[in-house]
Amino acid sequence: MLISGVKQMDAESWTRLVGTFGPIVYRWCRTSGIPASDAPDVVQEVFASVARGIGDFQRKKREGSFRSWLATITRNRVRDHFRRLNKLAEADGRAIGGSEALDQLHQIGEQEIADMLDSTICPASIESPLIRQVMASVESEFETMTWQAFWATTVDQQPASTVADKLGLSVASVYQAKSRVLRRLRKRMAELPE
């Protein structure tokens, strides 16, 4: 499982974790009002906090999950960022933030977390940032033709016979390609922390 590898500080597990959740954390930072120039630093602070706390992380069914824990860490690092900016601004005699910034902080990631909870691979679920990240990482593991057959049948929902004609494959090959990619995607999704 991915989290156990991360807890053991396995480099490959960390790479997969950051590759999957890094863009999502970045978007949470940008949604909260952090400028693009500062967001990578805040993302780095989030994952430094994850590294410090992952040893104590335990999945609790009723109280939370890894994703909600990550969202909480992100909110705290975003708040820290704005606190630092406020201290600098106060030192210069000006203030920033206000109630609008506070409202943004309270809403970081709520929709993204809801999006991630749907682990089904279908046209509606590919809008999930998490599923898009997993799909992007898995796509490179397949030949272009295999990926195109999967995409056309699963996401575009074209009949296998139509896809076979377009790609110059047999219908059986289209079904096999779809099955192989779906199996890999589901495996990757199952390995993600809940």
Backbone as a chain_set.jsonl record, in Angstrom:
{"seq": "MLISGVKQMDAESWTRLVGTFGPIVYRWCRTSGIPASDAPDVVQEVFASVARGIGDFQRKKREGSFRSWLATITRNRVRDHFRRLNKLAEADGRAIGGSEALDQLHQIGEQEIADMLDSTICPASIESPLIRQVMASVESEFETMTWQAFWATTVDQQPASTVADKLGLSVASVYQAKSRVLRRLRKRMAELPE", "coords": {"N": [[0.849, -1.187, 0.0], [0.413, 2.272, -0.64], [0.64, 4.262, 1.418], [1.97, 2.89, 3.485], [4.463, 2.523, 2.298], [5.234, 5.202, 2.066], [5.354, 5.885, 4.762], [7.582, 4.399, 5.428], [9.464, 5.852, 4.214], [10.053, 5.304, 1.565], [11.412, 5.97, -1.53], [10.197, 5.692, -4.095], [7.489, 5.442, -3.411], [7.057, 7.939, -2.233], [7.49, 9.572, -4.451], [5.327, 8.81, -6.077], [3.214, 9.596, -4.398], [3.571, 12.406, -4.145], [3.519, 13.074, -6.855], [0.895, 12.445, -7.484], [-0.74, 13.835, -5.598], [0.423, 16.362, -5.417], [-0.231, 18.298, -7.555], [-2.899, 18.7, -6.882], [-2.798, 19.766, -4.292], [-1.446, 22.081, -4.965], [-3.443, 23.368, -6.51], [-5.357, 23.754, -4.506], [-3.977, 25.612, -2.98], [-3.762, 27.764, -4.783], [-6.482, 28.295, -5.17], [-7.099, 29.284, -2.716], [-6.071, 31.778, -2.806], [-3.361, 32.2, -2.897], [-0.608, 33.503, -4.576], [0.658, 32.48, -7.819], [3.421, 32.547, -7.856], [4.151, 32.044, -5.218], [2.909, 29.682, -4.532], [4.248, 27.125, -5.136], [6.151, 27.033, -3.057], [4.539, 26.871, -0.793], [3.282, 24.438, -1.289], [5.486, 22.77, -1.051], [5.996, 23.153, 1.679], [3.698, 21.942, 2.69], [4.102, 19.211, 2.008], [6.427, 18.779, 3.433], [5.406, 18.949, 6.003], [3.705, 16.743, 5.894], [5.646, 14.734, 5.702], [6.83, 14.972, 8.216], [4.681, 14.233, 9.847], [3.606, 11.803, 8.954], [4.291, 9.364, 10.077], [2.75, 9.172, 12.366], [0.242, 9.138, 11.333], [-2.911, 7.647, 11.114], [-5.402, 5.838, 9.575], [-8.704, 6.654, 10.114], [-11.828, 5.508, 10.139], [-14.338, 6.846, 10.724], [-13.581, 9.396, 11.478], [-11.909, 10.584, 9.608], [-9.746, 10.794, 6.705], [-6.859, 10.086, 4.634], [-6.89, 12.013, 2.602], [-8.485, 14.06, 3.687], [-6.922, 14.691, 5.853], [-4.647, 15.622, 4.538], [-5.795, 17.865, 3.309], [-6.365, 19.379, 5.569], [-3.778, 19.879, 6.544], [-2.887, 21.403, 4.388], [-4.615, 23.637, 4.546], [-3.677, 24.696, 6.977], [-0.991, 25.342, 6.349], [-1.46, 27.248, 4.378], [-2.745, 29.195, 5.881], [-0.603, 29.821, 7.579], [1.09, 30.956, 5.684], [-0.36, 33.289, 4.94], [-0.393, 34.537, 7.428], [2.331, 35.095, 7.775], [2.643, 36.916, 5.652], [0.916, 38.933, 6.557], [2.256, 39.753, 8.885], [4.551, 40.818, 7.733], [3.356, 42.861, 6.249], [2.187, 44.382, 8.274], [4.468, 45.261, 9.51], [5.303, 46.984, 7.586], [3.331, 48.797, 7.787], [0.849, 48.308, 6.599], [-2.127, 46.35, 5.976], [-3.335, 43.069, 5.012], [-5.698, 40.774, 3.524], [-8.594, 40.093, 5.231], [-12.207, 39.576, 5.466], [-12.964, 38.236, 3.124], [-10.69, 36.776, 2.348], [-10.54, 35.077, 4.552], [-12.916, 33.606, 4.236], [-12.258, 32.23, 1.883], [-10.204, 30.608, 2.821], [-11.588, 28.869, 4.514], [-12.902, 27.28, 2.722], [-11.184, 25.753, 1.265], [-10.458, 23.152, -0.8], [-12.837, 21.611, -0.385], [-14.626, 20.888, -2.491], [-12.786, 19.596, -4.152], [-12.034, 17.429, -2.516], [-14.47, 16.073, -2.374], [-14.699, 15.41, -5.084], [-12.6, 13.593, -5.355], [-13.46, 11.346, -4.02], [-14.895, 9.716, -5.651], [-14.022, 6.93, -7.182], [-14.465, 5.646, -9.544], [-13.907, 4.843, -12.939], [-15.082, 6.652, -15.391], [-16.94, 8.672, -17.787], [-18.004, 10.862, -16.288], [-16.485, 10.879, -13.931], [-13.879, 11.49, -14.67], [-13.387, 14.127, -14.409], [-12.461, 14.548, -11.928], [-9.726, 15.74, -10.097], [-7.891, 13.988, -8.905], [-8.312, 11.511, -10.198], [-7.641, 12.274, -12.781], [-4.888, 12.768, -12.425], [-3.958, 10.193, -11.736], [-4.637, 8.845, -14.074], [-2.992, 10.178, -15.905], [-0.476, 9.385, -15.001], [-0.601, 6.65, -15.452], [-1.059, 6.436, -18.182], [1.368, 6.68, -19.581], [2.427, 4.184, -19.342], [1.427, 2.544, -21.243], [1.109, 1.529, -24.694], [0.438, 3.828, -27.347], [-1.75, 3.136, -29.026], [-3.126, 1.276, -27.451], [-3.925, 2.884, -25.309], [-5.553, 4.718, -26.677], [-7.619, 3.033, -27.548], [-8.718, 2.269, -25.089], [-9.519, 4.829, -24.124], [-11.376, 5.716, -26.066], [-13.404, 3.77, -25.878], [-14.124, 3.751, -23.166], [-14.18, 6.417, -22.022], [-15.083, 8.111, -24.127], [-17.132, 6.527, -24.82], [-17.63, 4.964, -27.115], [-18.734, 2.401, -29.367], [-17.113, -0.806, -29.324], [-16.694, -1.976, -31.804], [-16.698, 0.206, -33.559], [-14.475, 1.603, -32.65], [-12.513, -0.302, -33.137], [-12.542, -0.373, -35.956], [-11.692, 2.278, -36.519], [-9.11, 2.312, -35.4], [-7.867, 0.218, -36.614], [-7.791, -2.312, -35.461], [-8.653, -5.553, -34.073], [-11.893, -6.359, -32.756], [-11.712, -7.845, -30.44], [-9.135, -7.159, -29.592], [-9.53, -4.493, -28.922], [-11.277, -4.721, -26.733], [-9.552, -6.093, -25.034], [-7.507, -4.198, -24.675], [-8.925, -2.151, -23.38], [-9.654, -3.501, -21.035], [-7.123, -4.092, -19.902], [-6.075, -1.503, -19.35], [-8.062, -0.439, -17.655], [-7.859, -2.251, -15.521], [-5.282, -1.654, -14.576], [-5.63, 1.053, -13.847], [-7.592, 0.832, -11.849], [-6.178, -0.659, -9.999], [-4.152, 1.156, -9.302], [-5.765, 3.193, -8.206], [-6.815, 1.827, -6.023], [-4.563, 1.559, -4.497], [-4.117, 4.057, -3.535], [-4.166, 6.268, -0.734], [-6.939, 6.411, 1.488]], "CA": [[0.0, 0.0, 0.0], [1.188, 3.493, -0.83], [0.924, 4.948, 2.683], [3.001, 2.165, 4.239], [5.727, 2.867, 1.659], [5.553, 6.581, 2.436], [5.769, 5.851, 6.174], [8.931, 3.826, 5.466], [10.286, 6.8, 3.469], [10.422, 4.707, 0.287], [11.488, 7.051, -2.527], [9.189, 5.493, -5.146], [6.175, 5.755, -2.828], [6.986, 9.39, -2.093], [7.352, 10.131, -5.794], [3.941, 8.599, -6.497], [2.332, 10.414, -3.555], [3.722, 13.814, -4.539], [3.06, 13.192, -8.239], [-0.561, 12.353, -7.509], [-1.413, 14.848, -4.791], [1.059, 17.677, -5.545], [-1.04, 19.244, -8.331], [-4.142, 18.986, -6.163], [-2.426, 20.706, -3.226], [-1.155, 23.346, -5.646], [-4.716, 24.004, -6.854], [-5.957, 24.235, -3.255], [-3.251, 26.84, -2.612], [-4.159, 28.837, -5.704], [-7.886, 28.599, -4.89], [-7.155, 30.055, -1.477], [-5.59, 33.131, -3.05], [-1.899, 32.288, -2.91], [-0.131, 33.777, -5.941], [1.375, 31.393, -8.489], [4.839, 32.62, -7.504], [4.347, 31.537, -3.858], [2.242, 28.39, -4.342], [5.164, 25.973, -5.018], [6.77, 27.025, -1.734], [3.541, 26.39, 0.168], [3.139, 22.998, -1.561], [6.655, 22.138, -0.438], [5.762, 23.166, 3.126], [2.666, 20.929, 2.97], [4.683, 17.874, 1.975], [7.358, 18.686, 4.562], [4.553, 18.638, 7.152], [3.286, 15.348, 5.729], [6.8, 13.899, 6.045], [7.004, 14.996, 9.676], [3.556, 13.644, 10.564], [3.076, 10.57, 8.364], [4.516, 8.243, 10.998], [1.65, 9.126, 13.332], [-1.05, 9.095, 10.651], [-3.661, 6.394, 11.112], [-6.717, 6.012, 8.949], [-9.827, 6.492, 11.03], [-12.997, 5.477, 9.26], [-15.374, 7.836, 11.009], [-13.059, 10.733, 11.745], [-11.193, 11.228, 8.519], [-8.993, 9.996, 5.763], [-5.628, 10.746, 4.235], [-7.189, 13.214, 1.811], [-8.938, 15.144, 4.56], [-5.743, 15.061, 6.636], [-3.842, 16.446, 3.639], [-6.495, 19.152, 3.151], [-6.174, 20.118, 6.827], [-2.395, 20.373, 6.531], [-2.817, 22.464, 3.389], [-5.255, 24.827, 5.131], [-2.79, 25.261, 7.998], [0.158, 25.973, 5.693], [-1.978, 28.454, 3.718], [-2.922, 30.188, 6.963], [0.739, 30.269, 7.972], [1.572, 31.839, 4.617], [-1.017, 34.592, 5.078], [0.079, 35.154, 8.685], [3.65, 35.683, 7.491], [2.424, 38.109, 4.839], [0.332, 39.969, 7.417], [3.314, 40.292, 9.752], [5.383, 41.695, 6.89], [2.555, 44.039, 5.903], [2.062, 45.215, 9.48], [5.762, 45.904, 9.714], [5.344, 48.07, 6.607], [2.227, 49.707, 8.062], [-0.358, 48.018, 5.81], [-2.713, 45.052, 6.291], [-3.924, 42.363, 3.883], [-6.606, 39.698, 3.935], [-9.973, 40.485, 5.443], [-13.182, 38.487, 5.548], [-12.969, 37.452, 1.889], [-9.587, 35.818, 2.436], [-10.924, 34.09, 5.552], [-13.907, 32.721, 3.606], [-11.547, 31.35, 0.954], [-9.474, 29.616, 3.604], [-12.509, 27.87, 5.058], [-13.472, 26.461, 1.662], [-10.128, 25.09, 0.509], [-10.473, 21.728, -1.039], [-14.05, 20.849, -0.119], [-15.095, 20.267, -3.729], [-11.772, 18.659, -4.623], [-12.133, 16.209, -1.723], [-15.67, 15.372, -2.834], [-14.387, 14.853, -6.396], [-11.685, 12.47, -5.236], [-14.092, 10.191, -3.409], [-15.427, 8.858, -6.7], [-12.874, 6.265, -7.799], [-14.897, 4.936, -10.739], [-13.397, 5.413, -14.181], [-16.189, 6.856, -16.321], [-16.875, 10.048, -18.3], [-18.281, 11.863, -15.253], [-15.468, 10.908, -12.886], [-12.564, 11.958, -15.111], [-13.218, 15.527, -14.02], [-11.794, 14.542, -10.627], [-8.286, 15.987, -10.224], [-7.14, 12.808, -8.512], [-8.396, 10.525, -11.273], [-6.832, 12.777, -13.906], [-3.481, 12.553, -12.097], [-3.681, 8.762, -11.838], [-4.698, 8.507, -15.492], [-1.79, 10.716, -16.553], [0.677, 8.558, -14.647], [-0.772, 5.317, -16.035], [-1.043, 6.523, -19.645], [2.72, 6.47, -20.109], [2.782, 2.774, -19.225], [0.794, 1.808, -22.328], [1.322, 1.989, -26.058], [-0.554, 4.822, -27.762], [-2.935, 2.464, -29.566], [-3.843, 0.678, -26.318], [-4.565, 3.978, -24.59], [-6.627, 5.253, -27.515], [-8.74, 2.08, -27.507], [-9.328, 2.434, -23.773], [-10.161, 6.139, -24.024], [-12.538, 5.785, -26.965], [-14.496, 2.908, -25.404], [-14.506, 4.037, -21.784], [-14.493, 7.827, -21.786], [-15.933, 8.597, -25.216], [-18.226, 5.553, -24.865], [-17.878, 4.498, -28.479], [-18.787, 0.939, -29.451], [-15.825, -1.441, -29.602], [-16.563, -2.211, -33.242], [-16.345, 1.489, -34.167], [-13.084, 1.88, -32.259], [-11.679, -1.266, -33.865], [-12.434, 0.105, -37.337], [-10.887, 3.511, -36.55], [-7.718, 2.068, -35.026], [-7.314, -0.905, -37.371], [-7.615, -3.432, -34.542], [-9.8, -6.448, -33.952], [-12.774, -6.01, -31.634], [-11.141, -8.509, -29.26], [-7.987, -6.351, -29.148], [-10.067, -3.289, -28.278], [-11.74, -5.136, -25.399], [-8.379, -6.432, -24.234], [-6.848, -2.936, -24.317], [-9.772, -1.511, -22.372], [-9.549, -4.278, -19.807], [-5.788, -3.918, -19.318], [-5.929, -0.151, -18.798], [-8.955, -0.332, -16.494], [-7.283, -3.033, -14.416], [-4.159, -0.888, -14.024], [-6.168, 2.248, -13.188], [-8.257, 0.429, -10.601], [-5.119, -1.052, -9.064], [-3.538, 2.394, -8.801], [-6.733, 3.871, -7.34], [-6.926, 1.057, -4.776], [-3.33, 1.768, -3.735], [-4.099, 5.413, -2.975], [-4.716, 6.372, 0.609], [-8.332, 6.874, 1.539]], "C": [[0.888, 1.241, 0.0], [1.579, 4.146, 0.498], [1.999, 4.22, 3.481], [4.382, 2.432, 3.631], [6.178, 4.271, 2.013], [6.036, 6.628, 3.884], [7.185, 5.305, 6.324], [9.937, 4.687, 4.699], [10.853, 6.184, 2.192], [10.335, 5.783, -0.794], [10.427, 6.909, -3.611], [7.785, 5.829, -4.636], [6.003, 7.262, -2.674], [6.792, 10.066, -3.449], [5.921, 9.991, -6.288], [2.981, 9.478, -5.704], [2.38, 11.876, -3.995], [3.242, 14.02, -5.973], [1.547, 13.184, -8.359], [-1.21, 13.531, -6.803], [-0.802, 16.245, -4.904], [0.239, 18.671, -6.351], [-2.357, 19.617, -7.644], [-3.873, 19.983, -5.044], [-2.125, 22.075, -3.834], [-2.459, 24.088, -5.976], [-5.421, 24.521, -5.598], [-5.297, 25.544, -2.831], [-3.683, 28.004, -3.495], [-5.6, 29.257, -5.452], [-8.012, 29.467, -3.64], [-6.599, 31.46, -1.633], [-4.085, 33.274, -3.024], [-1.451, 32.516, -4.353], [0.668, 32.606, -6.506], [2.858, 31.38, -8.115], [5.131, 32.043, -6.118], [3.817, 30.118, -3.664], [3.22, 27.203, -4.276], [5.845, 25.893, -3.653], [5.806, 26.48, -0.687], [3.313, 24.892, -0.034], [4.3, 22.236, -0.923], [6.499, 22.088, 1.081], [4.723, 22.116, 3.522], [3.304, 19.548, 3.015], [5.779, 17.696, 3.026], [6.58, 18.354, 5.836], [4.056, 17.201, 7.089], [4.43, 14.425, 6.146], [7.014, 13.839, 7.554], [5.896, 14.232, 10.403], [3.079, 12.296, 10.08], [3.26, 9.368, 9.28], [3.393, 8.074, 12.007], [0.283, 9.019, 12.672], [-1.636, 7.694, 10.72], [-5.011, 6.678, 10.507], [-7.794, 5.712, 9.971], [-11.096, 6.601, 10.211], [-13.968, 6.612, 9.513], [-14.821, 9.259, 11.077], [-12.312, 11.36, 10.582], [-10.422, 10.259, 7.671], [-7.703, 10.733, 5.44], [-5.914, 12.048, 3.499], [-7.656, 14.366, 2.698], [-7.795, 15.611, 5.46], [-4.846, 15.976, 5.813], [-4.475, 17.822, 3.443], [-6.325, 20.006, 4.404], [-4.758, 20.691, 6.9], [-2.266, 21.534, 5.552], [-3.436, 23.745, 3.931], [-4.322, 25.506, 6.136], [-1.571, 25.941, 7.367], [-0.261, 27.239, 4.951], [-2.167, 29.554, 4.762], [-1.575, 30.737, 7.418], [1.308, 31.251, 6.947], [0.96, 33.232, 4.763], [-0.635, 35.295, 6.377], [1.436, 35.815, 8.475], [3.514, 36.957, 6.671], [1.859, 39.249, 5.666], [1.374, 40.585, 8.336], [4.22, 41.227, 8.97], [4.645, 42.985, 6.553], [2.413, 44.971, 7.097], [3.364, 45.942, 9.774], [5.937, 47.081, 8.76], [4.207, 49.068, 6.811], [0.985, 49.476, 7.219], [-0.848, 46.621, 6.179], [-3.294, 44.42, 5.028], [-4.905, 41.333, 4.412], [-8.024, 40.175, 4.039], [-10.905, 39.293, 5.419], [-13.223, 37.642, 4.282], [-11.863, 36.407, 1.901], [-9.903, 34.72, 3.442], [-11.934, 33.107, 4.983], [-13.232, 31.752, 2.646], [-10.804, 30.252, 1.708], [-10.385, 28.508, 4.116], [-13.02, 26.918, 3.992], [-12.428, 25.707, 0.857], [-10.427, 23.601, 0.4], [-11.763, 20.981, -0.829], [-14.56, 20.17, -1.379], [-14.079, 19.264, -4.251], [-11.827, 17.357, -3.844], [-13.351, 15.409, -2.151], [-15.413, 14.716, -4.187], [-13.541, 13.586, -6.278], [-12.353, 11.218, -4.693], [-14.675, 9.236, -4.439], [-14.262, 8.214, -7.435], [-13.266, 5.472, -9.034], [-14.341, 5.629, -11.971], [-14.561, 5.472, -15.171], [-16.142, 8.307, -16.786], [-17.093, 11.107, -17.221], [-17.129, 11.986, -14.262], [-14.12, 11.425, -13.366], [-12.362, 13.442, -14.849], [-12.525, 15.641, -12.665], [-10.301, 14.78, -10.813], [-7.455, 14.753, -9.887], [-7.151, 11.768, -9.628], [-7.593, 10.985, -12.485], [-5.347, 12.551, -13.658], [-3.109, 11.082, -12.24], [-3.675, 8.35, -13.311], [-3.449, 8.997, -16.221], [-0.571, 9.854, -16.241], [0.599, 7.178, -15.296], [-0.646, 5.352, -17.559], [0.329, 6.205, -20.231], [3.164, 5.009, -20.054], [2.238, 1.931, -20.38], [1.188, 2.386, -23.681], [0.171, 2.923, -26.436], [-1.852, 4.174, -28.231], [-3.788, 1.861, -28.443], [-4.605, 1.762, -25.563], [-5.736, 4.553, -25.392], [-7.849, 4.334, -27.511], [-9.476, 2.176, -26.181], [-10.151, 3.722, -23.723], [-11.456, 6.196, -24.847], [-13.703, 4.945, -26.446], [-15.004, 3.296, -24.025], [-14.966, 5.476, -21.584], [-15.428, 8.372, -22.856], [-17.145, 7.7, -25.438], [-18.635, 5.176, -26.289], [-17.946, 2.976, -28.477], [-17.423, 0.368, -29.84], [-15.626, -1.663, -31.096], [-16.156, -0.93, -33.98], [-14.878, 1.821, -33.885], [-12.138, 0.955, -33.02], [-11.473, -0.816, -35.309], [-11.516, 1.32, -37.435], [-9.401, 3.239, -36.321], [-7.07, 0.918, -35.797], [-7.005, -2.106, -36.495], [-8.802, -4.377, -34.643], [-10.639, -5.988, -32.762], [-12.229, -6.625, -30.347], [-9.952, -7.707, -28.709], [-8.444, -5.077, -28.444], [-10.543, -3.625, -26.867], [-10.565, -5.461, -24.477], [-7.654, -5.165, -23.779], [-7.626, -2.229, -23.214], [-9.618, -2.203, -21.024], [-8.204, -4.069, -19.115], [-5.636, -2.551, -18.662], [-6.819, 0.009, -17.56], [-8.401, -1.08, -15.294], [-6.147, -2.248, -13.762], [-4.651, 0.348, -13.277], [-6.814, 1.884, -11.856], [-7.235, 0.009, -9.552], [-4.473, 0.19, -8.454], [-4.477, 3.143, -7.851], [-6.845, 3.158, -6.004], [-5.702, 1.258, -3.897], [-3.276, 3.14, -3.074], [-4.663, 5.404, -1.557], [-6.139, 6.897, 0.568], [-8.485, 8.055, 2.453]], "O": [[1.977, 1.243, 0.574], [2.732, 4.541, 0.676], [2.853, 4.863, 4.091], [5.364, 2.553, 4.363], [7.365, 4.51, 2.234], [7.004, 7.319, 4.2], [7.909, 5.699, 7.238], [11.102, 4.316, 4.548], [11.973, 6.49, 1.783], [9.299, 6.43, -0.95], [9.818, 7.903, -4.007], [6.988, 6.433, -5.354], [4.931, 7.8, -2.95], [6.02, 11.017, -3.572], [5.359, 10.93, -6.85], [2.043, 10.041, -6.267], [1.34, 12.504, -4.193], [2.622, 15.04, -6.273], [0.983, 13.84, -9.235], [-2.123, 14.156, -7.341], [-1.446, 17.223, -4.524], [0.022, 19.791, -5.888], [-2.861, 20.727, -7.816], [-4.63, 20.937, -4.865], [-2.507, 23.104, -3.278], [-2.565, 25.292, -5.747], [-6.014, 25.599, -5.618], [-5.971, 26.47, -2.379], [-3.94, 29.103, -3.002], [-5.916, 30.446, -5.511], [-8.926, 30.284, -3.53], [-6.649, 32.252, -0.692], [-3.58, 34.392, -3.122], [-1.876, 31.792, -5.254], [1.278, 31.839, -5.76], [3.477, 30.318, -8.065], [6.251, 31.597, -5.866], [4.23, 29.425, -2.734], [3.037, 26.336, -3.422], [6.089, 24.797, -3.148], [6.202, 25.723, 0.198], [3.166, 24.153, 0.939], [4.104, 21.178, -0.325], [6.838, 21.081, 1.703], [4.851, 21.476, 4.565], [3.074, 18.791, 3.958], [6.033, 16.574, 3.463], [7.045, 17.565, 6.658], [3.992, 16.517, 8.11], [4.211, 13.447, 6.86], [7.34, 12.785, 8.102], [6.139, 13.646, 11.457], [2.225, 11.686, 10.724], [2.447, 8.443, 9.251], [3.115, 6.961, 12.453], [-0.724, 8.831, 13.355], [-0.97, 6.7, 10.431], [-5.683, 7.64, 10.878], [-7.796, 4.66, 10.609], [-11.403, 7.657, 9.658], [-14.381, 7.28, 8.565], [-15.528, 10.216, 10.763], [-12.102, 12.573, 10.579], [-10.447, 9.049, 7.898], [-7.476, 11.851, 5.903], [-5.262, 13.063, 3.741], [-7.267, 15.515, 2.485], [-7.71, 16.793, 5.793], [-4.343, 16.98, 6.316], [-3.771, 18.832, 3.413], [-6.159, 21.222, 4.309], [-4.568, 21.849, 7.274], [-1.613, 22.534, 5.852], [-2.855, 24.821, 3.793], [-4.192, 26.73, 6.148], [-1.166, 27.014, 7.817], [0.503, 28.203, 4.9], [-1.79, 30.704, 4.54], [-1.412, 31.94, 7.616], [1.93, 32.251, 7.308], [1.672, 34.235, 4.716], [-0.562, 36.523, 6.417], [1.673, 36.935, 8.927], [4.178, 37.956, 6.947], [2.266, 40.399, 5.505], [1.381, 41.797, 8.547], [4.613, 42.285, 9.46], [5.23, 44.067, 6.57], [2.505, 46.191, 6.96], [3.365, 47.087, 10.227], [6.625, 48.052, 9.076], [4.122, 50.068, 6.098], [0.138, 50.365, 7.129], [-0.063, 45.796, 6.646], [-3.694, 45.119, 4.097], [-4.938, 41.054, 5.61], [-8.608, 40.617, 3.05], [-10.465, 38.145, 5.359], [-13.492, 36.443, 4.357], [-12.087, 35.265, 1.5], [-9.572, 33.557, 3.214], [-11.827, 31.904, 5.219], [-13.594, 30.577, 2.597], [-10.783, 29.1, 1.275], [-9.994, 27.341, 4.147], [-13.526, 25.845, 4.323], [-12.765, 25.079, -0.147], [-10.62, 22.907, 1.398], [-11.792, 19.777, -1.08], [-14.897, 18.986, -1.342], [-14.454, 18.199, -4.741], [-11.684, 16.284, -4.43], [-13.273, 14.187, -2.279], [-15.857, 13.592, -4.422], [-13.746, 12.623, -7.017], [-11.839, 10.119, -4.898], [-14.924, 8.07, -4.132], [-13.585, 8.873, -8.225], [-12.457, 4.687, -9.53], [-14.307, 6.858, -12.039], [-14.968, 4.448, -15.719], [-15.38, 9.101, -16.234], [-16.432, 12.145, -17.238], [-16.828, 13.087, -13.8], [-13.28, 11.773, -12.536], [-11.263, 13.958, -15.051], [-12.054, 16.717, -12.298], [-9.667, 14.089, -11.611], [-6.428, 14.504, -10.517], [-6.109, 11.206, -9.963], [-6.938, 10.175, -13.141], [-4.618, 12.18, -14.578], [-2.062, 10.757, -12.801], [-2.806, 7.593, -13.743], [-2.912, 8.287, -17.07], [0.268, 9.619, -17.111], [1.628, 6.601, -15.649], [-0.172, 4.387, -18.159], [0.432, 5.536, -21.259], [4.172, 4.645, -20.659], [2.548, 0.745, -20.485], [1.548, 3.557, -23.801], [-0.933, 2.812, -25.901], [-2.937, 4.624, -27.864], [-5.016, 1.928, -28.481], [-5.774, 1.59, -25.219], [-6.793, 4.84, -24.829], [-8.984, 4.809, -27.475], [-10.706, 2.166, -26.144], [-11.319, 3.714, -23.333], [-12.49, 6.665, -24.372], [-14.859, 5.354, -26.557], [-16.198, 3.177, -23.75], [-16.039, 5.712, -21.028], [-16.434, 9.011, -22.549], [-18.074, 8.068, -26.157], [-19.818, 5.084, -26.615], [-17.281, 2.329, -27.667], [-16.673, 0.988, -30.595], [-14.508, -1.548, -31.597], [-15.359, -0.979, -34.916], [-14.145, 2.262, -34.769], [-11.084, 1.385, -33.489], [-10.357, -0.872, -35.826], [-10.665, 1.392, -38.322], [-8.542, 3.848, -36.959], [-5.873, 0.667, -35.657], [-6.053, -2.84, -36.761], [-9.83, -4.039, -35.229], [-10.138, -5.306, -31.869], [-12.277, -6.0, -29.288], [-9.789, -7.595, -27.494], [-7.817, -4.635, -27.481], [-10.247, -2.9, -25.918], [-10.588, -5.14, -23.289], [-7.235, -5.07, -22.626], [-7.045, -1.765, -22.232], [-9.468, -1.545, -19.994], [-8.145, -3.89, -17.898], [-5.128, -2.45, -17.545], [-6.375, 0.533, -16.538], [-8.47, -0.588, -14.168], [-6.059, -2.184, -12.536], [-4.15, 0.66, -12.197], [-6.598, 2.563, -10.852], [-7.403, 0.284, -8.364], [-4.272, 0.265, -7.242], [-4.044, 3.662, -6.822], [-6.957, 3.805, -4.963], [-5.794, 1.14, -2.675], [-2.484, 3.361, -2.158], [-5.545, 4.607, -1.239], [-6.494, 7.718, -0.277], [-9.59, 8.572, 2.613]]}, "num_chains": 1, "name": "protein.A"}
